Coordinates of C-alpha atoms and ligand atoms in Angstrom, one line a residue:
M1 CA 119.4 111.9 77.8
Q2 CA 120.1 109.3 80.4
E3 CA 118.5 106.0 79.8
C4 CA 115.3 105.7 82.0
Y5 CA 113.6 102.2 81.4
A6 CA 110.5 102.1 83.7
D7 CA 108.5 104.5 85.9
L8 CA 106.1 102.4 88.1
H9 CA 104.4 104.9 90.2
I10 CA 102.3 107.6 88.3
H11 CA 99.0 109.4 89.0
T12 CA 96.8 111.0 86.3
N13 CA 93.7 113.1 86.4
V14 CA 91.7 110.2 86.8
S15 CA 92.5 110.5 90.7
D16 CA 94.6 113.4 91.8
G17 CA 97.0 114.0 89.0
F18 CA 97.1 117.0 86.9
I19 CA 97.2 115.4 83.5
S20 CA 95.2 112.9 81.6
P21 CA 96.4 109.5 80.6
A22 CA 96.6 110.6 76.9
E23 CA 98.8 113.6 77.9
L24 CA 101.0 111.4 80.1
V25 CA 102.0 109.0 77.5
I26 CA 103.3 111.9 75.3
Q27 CA 105.4 113.2 78.3
L28 CA 106.7 109.9 79.0
K29 CA 107.7 109.6 75.4
N30 CA 109.4 112.8 75.5
A31 CA 111.1 111.9 78.6
G32 CA 112.5 108.8 77.2
V33 CA 110.6 106.3 79.6
K34 CA 109.7 102.9 77.8
H35 CA 107.4 101.3 80.2
F36 CA 105.1 102.5 83.0
A37 CA 102.5 101.9 85.6
I38 CA 99.5 104.1 86.1
T39 CA 98.9 103.8 89.8
D40 CA 95.9 106.1 90.4
H41 CA 94.5 106.2 94.0
D42 CA 91.5 103.7 94.2
A43 CA 91.0 104.1 90.4
V44 CA 91.7 102.3 87.2
A45 CA 89.8 104.4 84.8
G46 CA 92.9 105.6 83.1
I47 CA 94.7 102.3 82.2
D48 CA 92.7 101.4 79.1
E49 CA 93.0 104.8 77.5
A50 CA 96.9 104.7 78.3
V51 CA 97.1 101.3 76.6
R52 CA 95.6 102.7 73.5
R53 CA 97.8 105.6 73.5
S54 CA 100.9 103.9 74.4
K55 CA 100.5 101.4 71.1
I56 CA 100.8 104.6 69.2
Y57 CA 104.0 105.7 70.8
G58 CA 105.6 102.3 71.4
L59 CA 105.4 102.4 75.1
N60 CA 104.4 99.5 77.4
V61 CA 101.9 99.8 80.2
V62 CA 101.7 97.8 83.6
P63 CA 98.2 98.0 84.8
G64 CA 98.3 99.4 88.3
V65 CA 96.5 101.0 91.3
E66 CA 97.4 102.6 94.6
L67 CA 95.2 101.5 97.6
S68 CA 95.2 102.9 101.2
A69 CA 95.4 100.4 103.9
E70 CA 95.1 100.4 107.6
Y71 CA 97.8 98.9 109.7
N72 CA 97.9 99.6 113.5
K73 CA 95.8 102.8 112.9
K74 CA 98.4 103.9 110.3
D75 CA 97.6 104.7 106.6
L76 CA 99.8 102.6 104.4
H77 CA 99.8 102.9 100.6
I78 CA 100.0 99.5 98.8
L79 CA 100.8 99.4 95.0
G80 CA 99.1 96.7 92.9
Y81 CA 101.0 95.7 89.7
F82 CA 99.8 93.6 86.8
I83 CA 96.1 93.5 88.1
N84 CA 93.1 92.6 86.1
H85 CA 91.6 96.0 86.4
H86 CA 88.3 94.8 84.6
N87 CA 87.4 92.5 87.5
K88 CA 83.7 93.2 88.6
R89 CA 84.5 92.5 92.3
F90 CA 87.5 94.7 92.3
L91 CA 85.7 97.5 90.7
D92 CA 83.0 97.2 93.4
Y93 CA 85.6 97.8 96.1
L94 CA 86.8 100.8 94.2
Y95 CA 83.2 102.2 94.1
L96 CA 82.9 101.7 97.8
F97 CA 86.1 103.4 98.4
K98 CA 84.9 106.4 96.2
R99 CA 81.7 106.6 98.0
R100 CA 83.5 106.9 101.4
R101 CA 85.9 109.5 99.9
F102 CA 82.9 111.5 98.9
Q103 CA 81.4 111.5 102.4
R104 CA 84.9 112.4 103.9
A105 CA 85.2 115.3 101.5
Q106 CA 81.7 116.5 102.5
E107 CA 82.8 116.4 106.3
M108 CA 86.1 118.3 105.4
V109 CA 84.3 120.8 103.4
E110 CA 81.8 121.4 106.4
L111 CA 84.8 121.9 108.8
L112 CA 86.2 124.6 106.5
V113 CA 82.8 126.3 106.5
Q114 CA 82.8 126.2 110.1
Q115 CA 86.2 128.0 110.0
G116 CA 84.5 130.7 108.0
I117 CA 85.7 129.6 104.6
K118 CA 83.2 130.0 102.0
I119 CA 83.6 127.0 100.0
D120 CA 81.0 124.8 98.5
L121 CA 81.3 120.8 97.9
K122 CA 80.5 121.4 94.2
Q123 CA 83.7 123.5 93.9
V124 CA 85.6 120.5 94.9
T125 CA 83.6 117.6 93.2
K126 CA 84.1 119.6 90.0
L127 CA 87.9 119.3 90.2
A128 CA 87.7 115.6 90.7
G129 CA 85.7 114.9 87.5
N130 CA 84.3 111.4 88.1
G131 CA 87.2 110.2 90.0
P132 CA 87.8 109.5 93.7
L133 CA 87.9 112.5 95.8
G134 CA 91.1 113.3 97.7
R135 CA 92.5 115.8 100.0
P136 CA 94.4 117.2 97.0
H137 CA 91.2 118.2 95.3
I138 CA 90.2 120.2 98.5
A139 CA 93.6 121.9 98.1
D140 CA 92.8 122.6 94.6
A141 CA 89.5 124.3 95.5
L142 CA 91.3 126.3 98.0
I143 CA 93.8 127.5 95.6
K144 CA 91.2 128.5 93.3
L145 CA 89.4 130.6 96.1
E146 CA 92.9 132.1 96.9
V147 CA 93.0 130.9 100.3
V148 CA 96.3 129.2 99.8
G149 CA 98.7 129.3 97.0
S150 CA 99.7 125.6 96.4
R151 CA 98.7 122.1 97.4
N152 CA 101.7 122.0 99.7
E153 CA 100.5 125.1 101.5
A154 CA 96.9 123.6 101.8
F155 CA 98.3 120.5 103.3
E156 CA 100.4 122.5 105.8
K157 CA 97.6 124.7 106.9
F158 CA 94.6 122.5 106.9
L159 CA 94.9 119.1 105.4
H160 CA 97.7 117.3 107.2
K161 CA 97.0 114.3 109.4
G162 CA 95.8 115.9 112.6
G163 CA 95.1 119.3 110.8
S164 CA 92.2 121.4 111.5
I165 CA 89.9 119.8 108.9
Y166 CA 91.6 116.4 108.7
V167 CA 89.2 113.5 108.4
E168 CA 90.4 109.8 108.5
K169 CA 89.9 107.9 105.3
Y170 CA 87.8 104.7 105.2
R171 CA 90.3 101.9 104.6
I172 CA 90.3 98.0 104.9
T173 CA 93.2 96.2 106.5
V174 CA 96.6 96.0 104.8
K175 CA 96.0 91.9 104.6
E176 CA 92.7 92.6 103.0
V177 CA 94.2 94.9 100.5
I178 CA 96.8 92.3 99.6
E179 CA 94.4 89.6 99.3
L180 CA 92.3 92.0 97.0
I181 CA 95.4 92.7 94.7
H182 CA 96.2 88.9 94.5
S183 CA 92.5 87.9 93.8
V184 CA 93.0 89.9 90.7
G185 CA 96.2 88.4 89.7
G186 CA 98.3 91.2 90.8
A187 CA 101.4 91.7 93.1
A188 CA 101.2 93.9 96.2
F189 CA 104.0 96.4 97.1
L190 CA 104.4 98.7 99.8
A191 CA 104.9 102.2 98.4
H192 CA 107.4 104.8 99.5
P193 CA 108.2 102.8 102.7
G194 CA 110.9 105.7 103.5
L195 CA 107.7 107.9 104.3
D196 CA 105.6 105.5 106.4
A197 CA 107.6 102.2 107.4
D198 CA 110.5 100.6 108.9
E199 CA 112.1 97.2 108.9
N200 CA 109.7 95.9 111.6
I201 CA 106.8 97.0 109.9
I202 CA 107.9 95.4 106.6
S203 CA 108.7 92.2 108.4
E204 CA 105.1 92.1 109.6
L205 CA 103.7 92.9 106.3
V206 CA 105.7 90.0 104.7
D207 CA 103.8 87.8 107.2
V208 CA 100.4 88.9 105.7
G209 CA 101.5 88.3 102.0
L210 CA 103.3 91.4 100.9
D211 CA 105.3 90.7 97.6
G212 CA 107.5 93.7 97.3
I213 CA 108.6 97.2 98.3
E214 CA 109.1 100.3 96.4
T215 CA 112.8 101.2 96.8
V216 CA 113.1 103.9 94.2
H217 CA 110.8 107.1 94.8
S218 CA 111.1 110.7 94.3
K219 CA 111.1 111.3 98.2
H220 CA 113.7 108.6 98.8
T221 CA 117.3 109.5 99.4
V222 CA 120.0 107.6 97.6
E223 CA 120.7 106.0 101.4
M224 CA 117.1 105.1 101.7
I225 CA 117.0 103.3 98.2
D226 CA 120.1 101.4 99.5
Q227 CA 118.6 100.6 102.9
F228 CA 115.3 99.3 101.3
T229 CA 117.1 97.4 98.7
K230 CA 118.9 95.5 101.5
I231 CA 115.7 95.0 103.4
A232 CA 114.2 93.7 100.2
E233 CA 117.0 91.1 99.8
K234 CA 116.8 90.1 103.6
F235 CA 113.1 89.2 103.4
S236 CA 113.2 88.0 99.7
L237 CA 110.8 90.6 98.5
L238 CA 110.6 92.0 95.0
T239 CA 111.6 95.6 94.4
S240 CA 110.0 98.4 92.4
G241 CA 110.2 102.0 91.7
G242 CA 109.1 105.2 90.3
S243 CA 108.5 109.0 90.4
D244 CA 104.9 109.2 92.1
F245 CA 104.5 111.9 89.5
H246 CA 101.3 113.9 90.0
G247 CA 102.1 116.5 87.3
D248 CA 102.0 119.3 90.1
P249 CA 103.8 122.4 88.7
E250 CA 104.5 123.3 92.3
D251 CA 106.5 120.2 93.1
N252 CA 109.7 119.3 91.6
V253 CA 108.9 115.7 90.5
K254 CA 109.9 115.0 87.0
L255 CA 109.2 112.1 84.6
G256 CA 112.4 110.3 83.6
E257 CA 114.3 110.9 86.8
H258 CA 113.2 108.0 89.1
C259 CA 113.2 104.8 87.2
V260 CA 113.9 101.0 87.4
S261 CA 115.3 98.5 84.8
E262 CA 113.7 96.1 82.4
D263 CA 114.7 93.3 84.9
V264 CA 112.8 94.8 87.7
V265 CA 109.5 94.9 85.4
K266 CA 110.1 91.4 84.2
N267 CA 110.6 90.1 87.6
I268 CA 107.4 91.4 88.7
E269 CA 105.6 90.1 85.8
N270 CA 107.1 86.5 86.0
Y271 CA 106.3 86.3 89.6
C272 CA 102.7 87.2 89.0
I273 CA 102.3 84.5 86.4
K274 CA 104.1 81.9 88.8
H275 CA 102.0 82.9 92.0
R276 CA 98.6 83.0 90.4
D277 CA 98.1 79.2 90.9
E278 CA 98.3 79.8 94.6
W279 CA 96.5 83.2 95.0
V280 CA 92.8 83.0 95.5
I281 CA 91.9 84.3 92.0
D282 CA 88.4 85.7 91.7
D283 CA 86.4 83.0 89.8
A284 CA 85.3 85.4 87.2
D285 CA 88.7 85.9 86.1
K286 CA 90.3 82.5 85.9
E287 CA 89.7 82.3 82.3
D288 CA 91.2 85.8 81.3
I289 CA 94.4 86.5 83.1
Ligands
AMP1 P1 94.1 111.3 100.4 O1 94.2 109.9 99.9 O2 92.8 112.0 100.1 O3 94.3 111.2 101.9 O4 95.2 112.2 99.8 C1 96.5 111.8 100.0 C2 97.3 112.4 98.7 O5 97.6 113.7 99.0 C3 98.6 111.7 98.5 O6 98.6 110.8 97.3 C4 99.5 112.7 98.2 O7 99.8 112.5 96.7 C5 99.0 114.1 98.3 N1 99.6 114.8 99.3 C6 100.0 114.6 100.5 N2 100.8 115.4 101.1 C7 100.9 116.4 100.2 C8 101.4 117.6 100.2 N3 102.1 118.0 101.4 N4 101.3 118.4 99.0 C9 100.7 117.9 98.0 N5 100.1 116.8 97.9 C10 100.2 115.9 98.9
ZN2 ZN1 98.2 111.3 95.1
FE3 FE1 101.2 107.0 98.2
FE4 FE1 101.3 107.7 94.9

């Protein structure tokens, strides 16, 4: 097995992934991954369980999150690493996002009903457990109803931006997201820039405090990894990387194939320790990070 040190972008069933944090740790161990970040959408409830399990299997966890941010009407995803995921104010924000996601799912289900699809909001909420509702949960409900065969088909038919039931997600600005991540001691990275961004956008994000970009990603080609590594160097940004694994049996993303080195993880951690003095850390946290 080829050496794969760290995967810093993974979703669990706490948001829209398929497997639990406990199962994830076993799968990571089997894939030879040593260090990983759980980066659930607007949720951190899987981290403590992953830390507990990781102690048994000798793995290391970076507490993380993936937040949606608004930038010039576009939706950008920002990863937070080494965050204090117990901070009360931070959890209040996540609760607000979750409430808004619920309202959005309600609207999308209503649009499906208007199109003649017999679906009930409860069929969707059941699939999300207690976590934040996302478009993938609506896709899963449509799979159960045999309207579509996969998440991907549901996105192509209904859920893509501009699709017949698409509703915008509530989000705060990218500057606010970066400040929020800094306020809990974490570093803010632009996720999968190859899907959403270019050098111009990245340079503007640097001006509002971005710390790094994700170079390695399951949807990045080798050329993109190279291109974004060069952009990171140009703007003195940190780099990160991971699979964006969701555990979806219908996609081909696997653990142990999209990795970064131990140095990449150490650089991010040391950077956070160094910058916490200048970031406006939430008062309640000053003692415990
Ligand atoms: P939301 O945050 O509710 O807008 O949902 C966005 C999530 O949907 C992203 O995290 C992706 O993982 C997932 N997603 C986007 N496009 C697709 C697709 N074509 N197939 C499966 N999942 C997708
Ligand atoms: Zn997702
Ligand atoms: Fe994302
Ligand atoms: Fe992701």
